[in-house]
Every structure is written in structure tokens, then in C-alpha cells.
């Protein structure tokens, strides 16, 4: 009964390094989302996907890339990390276009030094 | 486009007292409304949702919310809080199913509820 699983849970990077955050869901959901959470700003959408092989930009996409090669996985990449990307990153998934709510992972806490 | 405003960033309350967390939204189209709760170092858990029908929605852990279309509000209430309700609460909206936003959620800034003994 895993739901949405994010790896890693914590990571510290140096400015300029790259890394990939992995989101995996076992609910056969079509839609997946990446958000970032910053104090006093709620969650903001970075990128999303409406199906395998598709991706689209959200509210704050700059500095991030994503891929959805398999339906169950949604990867978020930082090519050259910057201190402004220090945040908690949440992945979510949703069954389809219906009115079902999104299911969230437990988050990845990322610090860029 | 939608926007969500949570009017209080922090709400301190004593145990067994009632609480109301306020949420107002703005949207040019009809929306679904949600409240999520985030306990420390955890992800977001759905408390309740308004999709259609009765404007009073009951959720988990004794919480309820009332949708007021004329005031574009969706305030969250609980008649008697417990220490375990201490968490951050987020109000969120999404466009109706079939729209072009693909279920994207727009969140408010969050309200930290602290329940004191």
C-alpha cells in the first residue's frame, strides 16, 4: 500500500551540482505533478504530466526539467543547482481528469549550499 | 487562473476550544475546493473536499467546511480541537474536471494551527 513514494528523502547539494528526484506511484494514475513548498508561500506547481511521455510547465518551471518515460515514474531534474532551489519538493498523482483528489508523497527536503 | 488566500498565517488555540481557519478564493471558472493537512515532516493528507451538492462538507478527524459561493469562501472548522490537531493546513482549488488545467491545484499560503494544553 505504498501510494506515492519519493526518493531521496533528504539531500544536500553544492551550487552547480546536478541531481534527479524520483517519484513513483503504484496506483496506475495518469496525472502526476511536482510542487515545491517554501515557507509562507504554500505549494507551487513546477511541472506536471498528463500521461506517459507527456510533460508540461507549471507555475515555477525555470531551472527544472522533468521526464515521464514510464507511467508510474515522474522524474524531476536540477541541472545546475542554485541556493534559490533550496526547498521541500512534493510529488503528487491523480487518477485522471475526474474530480478525484491528488495523492501526495512525503516530500524531499533539498538544501543547496 | 485561480488564487487562494488563507487569511491567518498562524492560529493558536487551547485544547477543546473551537477553531476556524479561513480561506477565500478567486476564480473566473467554477472550481473544486480542498483542505489538506500537513503534520511535521510529512506529506499532505486530504481532510475534505467540496465538489458539488451540499455546501457543508464533513471530513476526517471531526473537521468540516462550508462553501459559500457568494463570498467565495471555504472556511474550515472544528468544534473542539486536540493537541494532535497541531499541524499546517492548506486550502486549495482546482478547475472542474474536463477543463484545461488538468487538475492542477492552486494552494493558499498555509495556516499553522497550534493547539496548547
Coordinates of C-alpha atoms in Angstrom, one line a residue:
Chain A
X1 CA 0.0 0.0 0.0
X2 CA 2.8 2.4 -0.9
X3 CA 0.9 5.1 -2.8
X4 CA 3.3 7.8 -3.9
X5 CA 7.0 7.3 -3.0
X6 CA 9.7 9.9 -3.3
X7 CA 13.4 9.3 -3.2
X8 CA 15.6 10.5 -1.7
X9 CA 14.0 12.0 1.5
X10 CA 16.9 14.4 2.2
X11 CA 19.8 15.7 0.1
X12 CA 22.4 18.4 0.4
X13 CA 24.0 19.7 -2.8
X14 CA 26.6 22.3 -3.6
X15 CA 25.8 25.1 -6.0
X16 CA 26.2 23.9 -9.6
X17 CA 25.7 20.2 -8.9
X18 CA 23.0 18.3 -10.6
X19 CA 20.6 15.7 -9.3
X20 CA 17.4 13.9 -10.0
X21 CA 14.4 13.4 -7.7
X22 CA 12.4 10.3 -8.3
X23 CA 8.6 9.9 -7.8
X24 CA 7.0 6.5 -8.1
X25 CA 3.3 5.7 -7.8
X26 CA 1.6 2.3 -7.7
X27 CA -2.0 3.4 -8.3
X28 CA -1.9 3.4 -12.1
X29 CA -2.6 7.2 -12.1
X30 CA -2.5 9.1 -15.3
X31 CA -1.6 12.5 -13.9
X32 CA 1.5 13.4 -11.9
X33 CA 2.7 16.7 -10.5
X34 CA 5.8 18.2 -8.9
X35 CA 5.4 21.0 -6.4
X36 CA 7.8 22.9 -4.3
X37 CA 7.0 24.2 -0.8
X38 CA 8.5 27.3 0.7
X39 CA 7.6 29.0 4.0
X40 CA 4.7 31.3 3.7
X41 CA 4.1 30.5 0.0
X42 CA 2.2 27.3 0.1
X43 CA 2.9 24.8 -2.6
X44 CA 3.7 25.9 -6.1
X45 CA 3.5 23.8 -9.2
X46 CA 6.8 23.2 -11.0
X47 CA 5.8 20.7 -13.8
X48 CA 3.2 18.2 -14.4
X49 CA 2.3 15.3 -16.7
X50 CA -1.0 14.1 -18.0
X51 CA 0.3 10.7 -19.2
X52 CA 3.3 8.6 -20.1
X53 CA 5.6 10.5 -22.4
X54 CA 4.0 13.9 -21.8
X55 CA 5.2 16.9 -19.6
X56 CA 4.1 20.5 -19.2
X57 CA 5.3 23.6 -17.4
X58 CA 3.6 24.7 -14.2
X59 CA 3.9 28.0 -12.3
X60 CA 7.6 27.9 -11.5
X61 CA 9.4 25.7 -14.1
X62 CA 12.7 27.6 -14.5
X63 CA 15.8 25.6 -13.5
X64 CA 14.0 22.3 -13.6
X65 CA 13.4 19.6 -16.1
X66 CA 11.1 16.5 -15.9
X67 CA 10.6 13.2 -17.7
X68 CA 7.8 10.7 -17.7
X69 CA 9.2 7.7 -19.6
X70 CA 7.1 5.2 -17.6
X71 CA 3.6 5.8 -16.4
X72 CA 4.5 5.1 -12.8
X73 CA 7.5 7.3 -12.6
X74 CA 7.9 11.1 -12.8
X75 CA 11.5 12.4 -12.5
X76 CA 12.5 16.0 -11.6
X77 CA 15.9 17.1 -12.5
X78 CA 18.1 20.0 -11.4
X79 CA 20.8 20.5 -14.0
X80 CA 22.8 23.2 -12.1
X81 CA 21.5 23.6 -8.6
X82 CA 21.2 27.1 -7.1
X83 CA 20.6 28.2 -3.5
X84 CA 17.1 29.5 -4.5
X85 CA 16.1 25.9 -5.2
X86 CA 16.5 25.0 -1.5
X87 CA 13.0 23.8 -0.7
X88 CA 10.8 20.8 0.1
X89 CA 9.7 19.1 -3.1
X90 CA 6.4 17.2 -3.2
X91 CA 5.2 14.8 -5.9
X92 CA 1.5 14.1 -6.3
X93 CA -0.6 11.9 -8.6
X94 CA -4.2 11.8 -9.6
X95 CA -6.2 9.1 -11.4
X96 CA -7.4 11.1 -14.4
X97 CA -9.5 14.1 -15.4
X98 CA -12.2 13.3 -12.9
X99 CA -12.8 15.1 -9.6
X100 CA -10.6 12.8 -7.6
X101 CA -8.1 14.5 -5.3
X102 CA -4.4 14.3 -5.6
X103 CA -2.3 11.9 -3.5
X104 CA 0.9 13.3 -2.2
X105 CA 4.3 11.7 -1.3
X106 CA 6.1 12.5 1.9
X107 CA 8.4 15.0 0.3
X108 CA 12.2 15.5 -0.4
X109 CA 14.0 18.1 1.6
X110 CA 16.7 19.6 -0.6
X111 CA 19.4 22.1 0.6
X112 CA 21.7 23.8 -1.8
X113 CA 24.8 25.3 -0.3
Chain B
X1 CA -6.5 31.5 -13.3
X2 CA -7.2 30.9 -9.7
X3 CA -5.8 32.3 -6.5
X4 CA -6.3 31.3 -2.8
X5 CA -5.8 33.4 0.3
X6 CA -5.6 32.0 3.7
X7 CA -6.3 34.9 6.0
X8 CA -4.3 33.8 9.0
X9 CA -0.7 32.5 8.9
X10 CA -0.8 31.2 12.5
X11 CA -3.7 30.3 14.7
X12 CA -3.0 29.5 18.4
X13 CA -5.8 27.9 20.3
X14 CA -6.3 26.0 23.6
X15 CA -7.2 22.3 23.7
X16 CA -11.0 21.6 23.5
X17 CA -11.7 25.1 22.1
X18 CA -13.4 25.6 18.7
X19 CA -11.3 26.8 15.8
X20 CA -12.0 28.3 12.3
X21 CA -9.3 28.5 9.6
X22 CA -10.3 31.0 6.9
X23 CA -9.9 30.5 3.2
X24 CA -11.0 32.8 0.3
X25 CA -10.5 32.1 -3.3
X26 CA -10.8 33.9 -6.6
X27 CA -11.5 32.2 -9.9
X28 CA -13.0 33.0 -13.3
X29 CA -14.4 29.5 -13.6
X30 CA -16.1 27.1 -11.2
X31 CA -13.8 25.2 -9.0
X32 CA -13.4 22.2 -6.7
X33 CA -12.2 23.1 -3.2
X34 CA -10.0 21.1 -0.9
X35 CA -8.4 21.3 2.6
X36 CA -5.2 19.4 3.2
X37 CA -3.3 18.9 6.5
X38 CA 0.4 18.5 6.8
X39 CA 1.9 17.2 10.0
X40 CA 5.5 17.9 10.8
X41 CA 7.9 16.3 8.3
X42 CA 5.1 14.6 6.5
X43 CA 3.3 14.9 3.2
X44 CA -0.1 16.4 2.6
X45 CA -3.2 14.4 3.6
X46 CA -6.7 15.2 2.3
X47 CA -9.0 16.5 5.1
X48 CA -12.1 17.1 3.0
X49 CA -13.3 18.3 -0.4
X50 CA -16.2 20.1 -2.0
X51 CA -17.1 19.0 -5.4
X52 CA -20.9 19.8 -5.6
X53 CA -24.1 19.4 -3.7
X54 CA -24.4 20.3 0.0
X55 CA -22.3 23.3 0.9
X56 CA -21.4 21.8 4.3
X57 CA -18.8 19.2 3.9
X58 CA -17.6 16.8 6.6
X59 CA -14.1 15.4 6.6
X60 CA -11.8 13.3 8.7
X61 CA -10.8 13.9 12.3
X62 CA -14.0 15.9 13.1
X63 CA -13.3 18.8 10.7
X64 CA -15.9 20.4 8.5
X65 CA -16.0 23.2 6.0
X66 CA -18.7 25.3 4.4
X67 CA -18.6 26.5 0.8
X68 CA -20.0 30.0 0.4
X69 CA -20.2 30.9 -3.3
X70 CA -21.3 34.5 -2.8
X71 CA -18.4 35.2 -0.5
X72 CA -16.1 32.9 -2.4
X73 CA -15.0 31.3 0.9
X74 CA -14.4 27.8 2.2
X75 CA -13.6 28.1 5.9
X76 CA -12.6 25.1 7.9
X77 CA -14.0 24.5 11.4
X78 CA -13.7 22.1 14.2
X79 CA -15.9 22.4 17.4
X80 CA -13.2 21.0 19.8
X81 CA -9.6 20.7 18.9
X82 CA -7.0 18.3 20.3
X83 CA -3.3 18.6 20.8
X84 CA -2.9 16.1 17.9
X85 CA -4.5 18.7 15.5
X86 CA -1.4 20.8 15.7
X87 CA -0.3 21.0 12.0
X88 CA -0.2 23.2 9.0
X89 CA -3.4 23.4 7.0
X90 CA -3.7 24.2 3.3
X91 CA -6.7 25.3 1.3
X92 CA -6.6 24.6 -2.4
X93 CA -8.7 24.8 -5.5
X94 CA -8.7 23.2 -8.9
X95 CA -10.7 23.8 -12.1
X96 CA -13.6 21.5 -12.7
X97 CA -13.0 18.1 -14.4
X98 CA -12.7 18.5 -18.1
X99 CA -11.1 21.9 -18.0
X100 CA -7.7 22.7 -19.4
X101 CA -5.9 22.9 -16.1
X102 CA -5.6 19.1 -15.8
X103 CA -6.4 19.0 -12.2
X104 CA -3.6 21.3 -11.1
X105 CA -4.0 22.6 -7.6
X106 CA -3.6 26.2 -6.6
X107 CA -2.7 26.4 -2.9
X108 CA -3.1 29.1 -0.2
X109 CA -0.1 30.1 1.8
X110 CA -1.0 27.7 4.7
X111 CA -2.2 28.3 8.3
X112 CA -0.2 26.8 11.2
X113 CA -2.6 25.6 13.8
X114 CA -1.0 25.3 17.3
X115 CA -3.1 23.7 20.0
X116 CA -1.9 24.4 23.5
X117 CA -2.8 22.3 26.6

